[in-house]
Coordinates of C-alpha atoms and ligand atoms in Angstrom, one line a residue:
X1 CA -3.8 45.1 -27.1
X2 CA -2.6 44.5 -23.5
X3 CA 1.0 44.1 -22.4
X4 CA 2.8 40.7 -23.0
X5 CA 3.0 38.2 -20.2
X6 CA 5.9 39.4 -18.0
X7 CA 9.0 37.2 -17.4
X8 CA 8.9 35.3 -14.0
X9 CA 11.8 35.2 -11.6
X10 CA 15.0 34.1 -13.5
X11 CA 15.3 30.9 -11.5
X12 CA 11.7 30.0 -12.2
X13 CA 12.2 30.7 -15.9
X14 CA 15.1 28.3 -15.9
X15 CA 13.3 25.4 -14.2
X16 CA 11.0 22.6 -15.4
X17 CA 7.9 21.2 -13.6
X18 CA 7.8 17.8 -11.9
X19 CA 6.7 15.0 -14.2
X20 CA 4.1 12.9 -12.4
X21 CA 3.3 9.3 -13.3
X22 CA 0.6 8.8 -16.0
X23 CA -3.0 8.6 -14.8
X24 CA -4.5 6.8 -17.8
X25 CA -8.0 7.6 -19.0
X26 CA -10.7 5.0 -19.6
X27 CA -11.2 1.7 -17.9
X28 CA -9.5 -1.7 -18.1
X29 CA -6.0 -0.7 -17.0
X30 CA -3.9 -2.6 -14.6
X31 CA -2.3 0.4 -13.1
X32 CA 1.1 -0.4 -11.5
X33 CA 2.9 2.9 -12.2
X34 CA 2.5 5.2 -9.2
X35 CA 2.7 3.0 -6.1
X36 CA -0.9 3.5 -5.1
X37 CA -2.4 1.0 -2.6
X38 CA -4.8 -1.4 -4.5
X39 CA -7.2 -1.8 -1.5
X40 CA -10.0 0.6 -0.5
X41 CA -9.1 2.8 2.4
X42 CA -10.1 2.2 6.0
X43 CA -13.9 2.3 6.5
X44 CA -13.3 4.5 9.5
X45 CA -11.7 7.1 7.3
X46 CA -14.7 7.0 5.0
X47 CA -17.1 7.3 7.9
X48 CA -15.2 10.4 9.1
X49 CA -15.6 12.0 5.7
X50 CA -19.3 11.2 5.6
X51 CA -19.7 12.8 9.0
X52 CA -18.2 16.0 7.7
X53 CA -20.5 16.2 4.7
X54 CA -23.6 15.3 6.8
X55 CA -26.2 18.0 7.6
X56 CA -25.9 19.4 4.1
X57 CA -22.2 20.0 4.6
X58 CA -22.7 22.6 7.3
X59 CA -19.2 21.9 8.6
X60 CA -17.6 22.7 5.2
X61 CA -18.8 26.3 5.5
X62 CA -16.2 26.9 8.3
X63 CA -12.5 27.0 8.0
X64 CA -10.8 23.8 9.4
X65 CA -8.2 23.7 12.2
X66 CA -5.3 25.8 10.9
X67 CA -2.7 23.4 12.1
X68 CA -4.7 20.2 11.5
X69 CA -5.0 19.4 15.2
X70 CA -7.2 16.2 14.8
X71 CA -4.5 14.6 12.7
X72 CA -1.6 15.9 14.8
X73 CA -3.3 14.5 18.0
X74 CA -3.8 11.1 16.3
X75 CA -0.2 11.0 15.2
X76 CA 1.0 12.1 18.7
X77 CA -0.9 9.2 20.2
X78 CA 0.4 6.6 17.7
X79 CA 4.0 7.6 18.0
X80 CA 4.0 8.7 21.7
X81 CA 5.3 12.0 20.4
X82 CA 4.5 15.6 21.5
X83 CA 1.7 16.9 19.3
X84 CA 3.4 20.3 19.2
X85 CA 6.4 18.7 17.4
X86 CA 4.2 17.3 14.7
X87 CA 3.5 19.2 11.5
X88 CA 0.7 18.1 9.1
X89 CA 1.1 18.4 5.4
X90 CA -1.1 18.4 2.3
X91 CA 0.5 15.1 1.3
X92 CA 4.2 14.6 2.2
X93 CA 5.1 16.6 -0.9
X94 CA 3.8 19.6 0.9
X95 CA 6.1 18.8 3.9
X96 CA 9.1 18.4 1.7
X97 CA 8.4 21.8 0.1
X98 CA 7.9 23.4 3.5
X99 CA 11.2 22.0 4.7
X100 CA 13.0 23.2 1.6
X101 CA 11.5 26.7 1.9
X102 CA 12.7 27.0 5.4
X103 CA 16.2 25.5 5.0
X104 CA 17.4 25.8 1.4
X105 CA 18.0 28.7 -1.0
X106 CA 20.8 30.5 -2.8
X107 CA 24.0 29.4 -1.2
X108 CA 22.2 26.7 0.8
X109 CA 22.0 23.5 -1.3
X110 CA 19.8 20.5 -0.8
X111 CA 21.4 17.0 -0.8
X112 CA 19.9 13.7 -1.8
X113 CA 21.0 10.2 -2.7
X114 CA 21.1 9.4 -6.4
X115 CA 18.9 7.8 -7.5
X116 CA 16.0 8.9 -5.2
X117 CA 12.8 10.9 -5.4
X118 CA 12.9 13.3 -8.4
X119 CA 10.6 15.9 -6.8
X120 CA 13.4 17.1 -4.4
X121 CA 15.4 18.9 -7.2
X122 CA 12.2 20.6 -8.5
X123 CA 11.3 22.0 -5.1
X124 CA 15.0 23.1 -4.7
X125 CA 14.9 24.8 -8.1
X126 CA 11.8 26.8 -7.0
X127 CA 13.8 28.2 -4.1
X128 CA 16.9 28.9 -6.2
X129 CA 18.8 26.2 -4.3
X130 CA 21.5 23.9 -5.9
X131 CA 21.3 20.1 -5.5
X132 CA 24.2 17.9 -4.4
X133 CA 23.7 14.3 -5.3
X134 CA 25.6 11.5 -3.4
X135 CA 25.7 8.2 -5.3
X136 CA 24.1 5.0 -4.3
X137 CA 26.6 2.3 -5.2
X138 CA 25.9 -0.8 -7.3
X139 CA 25.6 -2.8 -4.1
X140 CA 22.9 -0.3 -2.9
X141 CA 25.1 1.1 -0.1
X142 CA 26.1 4.7 0.2
X143 CA 29.0 6.5 1.8
X144 CA 28.1 8.2 5.1
X145 CA 31.3 10.3 5.0
X146 CA 30.3 11.5 1.5
X147 CA 27.0 12.8 2.8
X148 CA 28.6 14.3 5.9
X149 CA 30.8 16.5 3.8
X150 CA 28.5 17.2 0.8
X151 CA 27.9 20.8 2.0
X152 CA 24.0 20.6 1.9
X153 CA 22.0 22.6 4.4
X154 CA 19.3 19.9 4.3
X155 CA 19.7 16.2 3.1
X156 CA 16.8 14.0 1.9
X157 CA 17.2 10.3 2.7
X158 CA 14.4 8.4 1.1
X159 CA 13.9 5.3 3.2
X160 CA 12.9 2.9 1.9
X161 CA 14.5 4.3 -1.2
X162 CA 12.3 5.0 -4.3
X163 CA 12.7 3.9 -7.0
X164 CA 15.1 1.2 -5.9
X165 CA 13.0 -0.2 -3.0
X166 CA 16.0 -0.9 -0.7
X167 CA 16.0 0.3 2.9
X168 CA 18.7 1.5 5.2
X169 CA 18.7 0.3 8.8
X170 CA 17.8 2.8 11.5
X171 CA 21.3 2.4 13.1
X172 CA 22.8 3.5 9.8
X173 CA 20.5 6.5 9.6
X174 CA 21.4 7.4 13.2
X175 CA 25.1 7.2 12.2
X176 CA 24.4 9.5 9.3
X177 CA 22.6 11.9 11.6
X178 CA 25.6 12.2 13.9
X179 CA 28.0 12.7 10.9
X180 CA 25.9 15.2 8.9
X181 CA 25.9 18.7 10.2
X182 CA 22.7 19.9 8.5
X183 CA 19.0 18.9 8.8
X184 CA 18.5 15.2 7.9
X185 CA 15.0 14.5 6.4
X186 CA 14.1 10.8 6.5
X187 CA 11.3 10.5 3.8
X188 CA 9.4 7.5 5.0
X189 CA 6.7 7.5 2.3
X190 CA 7.0 3.7 2.1
X191 CA 7.8 2.8 5.7
X192 CA 4.5 1.0 6.3
X193 CA 5.8 -1.8 4.1
X194 CA 9.2 -2.1 5.7
X195 CA 10.5 -4.2 8.6
X196 CA 11.9 -1.1 10.5
X197 CA 11.5 2.6 10.5
X198 CA 13.1 5.8 12.0
X199 CA 10.1 7.3 13.8
X200 CA 12.0 7.2 17.1
X201 CA 15.1 9.1 15.8
X202 CA 13.7 12.7 16.1
X203 CA 13.3 12.0 19.9
X204 CA 17.0 11.5 20.3
X205 CA 18.6 13.3 17.3
X206 CA 18.1 17.1 17.2
X207 CA 18.7 17.3 13.4
X208 CA 16.4 14.5 12.2
X209 CA 12.9 14.9 10.9
X210 CA 10.8 12.0 9.6
X211 CA 8.0 12.5 7.0
X212 CA 5.1 10.2 6.5
X213 CA 2.3 10.0 4.0
X214 CA -1.3 8.6 3.8
X215 CA -0.9 8.0 0.1
X216 CA 0.8 4.5 0.2
X217 CA 0.2 2.5 3.3
X218 CA -3.2 4.1 4.1
X219 CA -4.6 4.0 0.5
X220 CA -5.5 7.7 0.6
X221 CA -3.4 9.3 -2.2
X222 CA -6.5 11.1 -3.5
X223 CA -7.0 12.8 -0.1
X224 CA -3.6 14.5 0.2
X225 CA -2.3 14.1 3.8
X226 CA 0.9 13.5 5.6
X227 CA 2.8 14.5 8.7
X228 CA 6.3 15.2 9.9
X229 CA 7.8 14.1 13.3
X230 CA 10.1 17.0 14.2
X231 CA 12.8 17.4 16.7
X232 CA 12.2 20.1 19.4
X233 CA 12.0 23.6 17.9
X234 CA 11.6 22.6 14.2
X235 CA 7.8 22.7 14.0
X236 CA 7.7 26.3 15.2
X237 CA 10.0 27.3 12.3
X238 CA 8.1 25.3 9.7
X239 CA 4.7 26.8 10.7
X240 CA 6.0 30.1 9.5
X241 CA 6.3 29.0 5.9
X242 CA 3.3 26.6 5.4
X243 CA 0.0 27.6 3.9
X244 CA -2.2 29.0 6.7
X245 CA -4.8 26.2 6.2
X246 CA -2.7 23.5 4.5
X247 CA -5.0 20.6 5.1
X248 CA -8.7 20.7 4.4
X249 CA -11.3 19.5 6.9
X250 CA -12.0 16.2 5.1
X251 CA -8.3 15.3 5.0
X252 CA -7.8 16.1 8.7
X253 CA -10.5 13.9 10.0
X254 CA -10.1 11.1 7.5
X255 CA -6.3 10.8 8.0
X256 CA -6.8 10.9 11.8
X257 CA -9.3 8.0 11.6
X258 CA -7.1 6.1 9.2
X259 CA -4.2 6.4 11.6
X260 CA -6.2 5.0 14.5
X261 CA -7.3 2.0 12.4
X262 CA -4.2 -0.1 13.1
X263 CA -6.0 -3.4 12.3
X264 CA -6.8 -2.2 8.8
X265 CA -3.2 -1.2 8.2
X266 CA -1.8 -4.5 9.5
X267 CA -4.1 -6.6 7.3
X268 CA -3.6 -4.5 4.1
X269 CA 0.1 -4.2 4.5
X270 CA 0.3 -8.0 5.1
X271 CA -1.5 -8.6 1.8
X272 CA 0.9 -6.2 -0.1
X273 CA 3.9 -7.8 1.5
X274 CA 2.9 -11.3 0.6
X275 CA 2.1 -10.3 -3.0
X276 CA 5.6 -8.6 -3.0
X277 CA 7.1 -12.0 -2.2
X278 CA 5.1 -13.8 -4.8
X279 CA 5.9 -11.2 -7.5
X280 CA 9.6 -11.3 -6.7
X281 CA 9.9 -15.1 -6.9
X282 CA 7.7 -15.2 -10.0
X283 CA 9.9 -12.7 -11.9
X284 CA 13.1 -14.4 -10.6
X285 CA 11.8 -17.7 -12.0
X286 CA 11.6 -16.0 -15.4
X287 CA 15.2 -14.9 -15.2
X288 CA 14.5 -11.3 -14.2
X289 CA 16.8 -9.5 -11.7
X290 CA 14.8 -8.0 -8.8
X291 CA 16.1 -5.5 -6.3
X292 CA 15.1 -6.6 -2.7
X293 CA 12.2 -4.3 -1.8
X294 CA 10.9 -2.8 1.5
X295 CA 8.3 -0.8 -0.4
X296 CA 5.0 -1.5 -2.2
X297 CA 6.9 -1.8 -5.5
X298 CA 9.7 -3.7 -7.1
X299 CA 12.4 -2.5 -9.4
X300 CA 13.0 -5.5 -11.7
X301 CA 15.2 -5.8 -14.8
X302 CA 13.6 -7.9 -17.6
X303 CA 15.7 -10.4 -19.5
X304 CA 14.9 -13.4 -21.6
X305 CA 16.6 -16.0 -23.7
X306 CA 16.3 -13.7 -26.7
X307 CA 17.1 -10.4 -25.0
X308 CA 19.8 -9.5 -22.5
X309 CA 19.2 -6.8 -19.9
X310 CA 19.7 -3.3 -21.4
X311 CA 17.8 0.0 -21.5
X312 CA 16.4 -1.0 -24.9
X313 CA 15.1 -4.3 -23.4
X314 CA 13.5 -2.4 -20.6
X315 CA 11.8 -0.1 -23.1
X316 CA 10.7 -3.1 -25.2
X317 CA 9.1 -4.8 -22.1
X318 CA 7.4 -1.5 -21.0
X319 CA 5.8 -1.2 -24.5
X320 CA 4.8 -4.8 -24.5
X321 CA 2.9 -4.4 -21.1
X322 CA 1.4 -1.1 -22.2
X323 CA -0.1 -2.7 -25.3
X324 CA -1.8 -5.1 -22.9
X325 CA -3.1 -2.2 -20.8
X326 CA -0.6 -2.9 -18.0
X327 CA 1.1 0.3 -16.9
X328 CA 4.4 0.3 -15.1
X329 CA 7.1 3.0 -14.8
X330 CA 10.6 3.5 -16.3
X331 CA 13.5 5.5 -14.9
X332 CA 15.8 5.8 -17.9
X333 CA 18.1 8.5 -16.6
X334 CA 20.2 6.5 -14.1
X335 CA 22.5 3.5 -14.7
X336 CA 21.0 1.6 -11.7
X337 CA 17.4 2.0 -13.1
X338 CA 17.7 2.5 -16.9
X339 CA 17.3 -1.2 -17.8
X340 CA 14.5 -1.8 -15.3
X341 CA 10.8 -1.4 -14.7
X342 CA 9.3 -0.3 -11.5
X343 CA 6.2 -2.3 -10.8
X344 CA 3.7 -1.4 -8.0
X345 CA 2.6 -4.4 -6.0
X346 CA -1.2 -4.7 -6.6
X347 CA -3.9 -7.2 -5.7
X348 CA -3.4 -10.9 -6.3
X349 CA -5.4 -10.7 -9.5
X350 CA -3.3 -7.8 -10.8
X351 CA -0.1 -9.7 -10.0
X352 CA -1.5 -12.7 -11.8
X353 CA -2.1 -10.5 -14.8
X354 CA 1.3 -9.0 -14.6
X355 CA 3.1 -12.3 -14.1
X356 CA 1.2 -13.9 -17.1
X357 CA 2.2 -11.0 -19.3
X358 CA 5.8 -11.1 -18.0
X359 CA 6.0 -14.8 -18.9
X360 CA 4.6 -14.1 -22.4
X361 CA 7.2 -11.4 -22.9
X362 CA 10.1 -13.6 -21.5
X363 CA 9.1 -16.6 -23.6
X364 CA 8.1 -14.6 -26.7
Ligands
LIG1 N1 8.2 10.7 -1.0 C1 8.4 9.7 -1.9 C2 9.7 9.0 -1.9 C3 7.4 9.4 -2.8 O1 7.6 8.4 -3.8 C4 6.2 10.1 -2.8 C5 5.1 9.7 -3.8 N2 5.3 10.1 -5.1 C6 6.1 11.1 -1.9 C7 7.1 11.4 -1.0 C8 4.9 12.0 -1.9 O2 3.7 11.4 -1.5 P1 2.5 12.3 -1.2 O3 2.7 13.7 -1.5 O4 1.4 11.7 -2.0 O5 2.3 12.2 0.3

């Protein structure tokens, strides 16, 4: 008989793991729950992967570039940004984790708007860091002064916000950067679908870092790649705490190729944005309340002649869609989201299916 499993660190024993969105098994689902892109990725990204696995995968025998230089060079070119100030991540979740490892810990809280991305508190808990939440008001604004004095060492501004979908103007983010004394992380996972972004801010604001992912705009969630645009001096610090080869060879070349394919991005994002408009007006016509979205998803509150908006109504609609193999997401733990559904913007056919089911629910 061997010894029992030892206790982990006390702060690890006390924490819970992140709950990812459901990945349903089997076919036939209309999957609108994790904000994936409904279109196939850039053919150039696929060609780059094929080139790596050619010659019986000889290239895979060798370690990849430790700091993902193919991807960093491509991002440097796109943003006219020094490659040395760009850090690549195994998805942007990896970048968020690296940032928290370097800047948060006991006595050094993280800050975030509430509601926003539920992974930040999990990453903070793993470092023994407390979380300070600054509320988003019912009109979707927030108080710059409240963030400025929240006491966090590092603050996460999800822009566009998830799960609400609203975005904050770059001038507002710049104002926040000047007022907040810590490191301001602008998590731009959904920036490809927005009218404006903050990619220029790290060039002029020494405490602003912008994170990007390939999971949403570039349709490469299965690949795991992202990058951070860092102010001078930050990347050197972050390199100390990242995994030594944090991006595999396939991700490095495919993400670099995807970034260079600006035509693909323009076309795909255009389709998502036009379906977003159609979904918004279709749901509003049914009497639903829709939060104005700059992302590839909508937060919408179902209501019908029979049922007024409430968390129970949201739950009822969720179950109705699920029975019809349409999967959306609920966020029951916050008053701004508890009565709503978050719906990923999919293809025209997926949106037709969703709108038909929404009409059946509203009129049922
Ligand atoms: N930030 C936000 C706000 C997100 O919603 C997500 C996706 N769940 C991520 C970051 C992480 O994306 P990834 O790790 O796939 O790059």
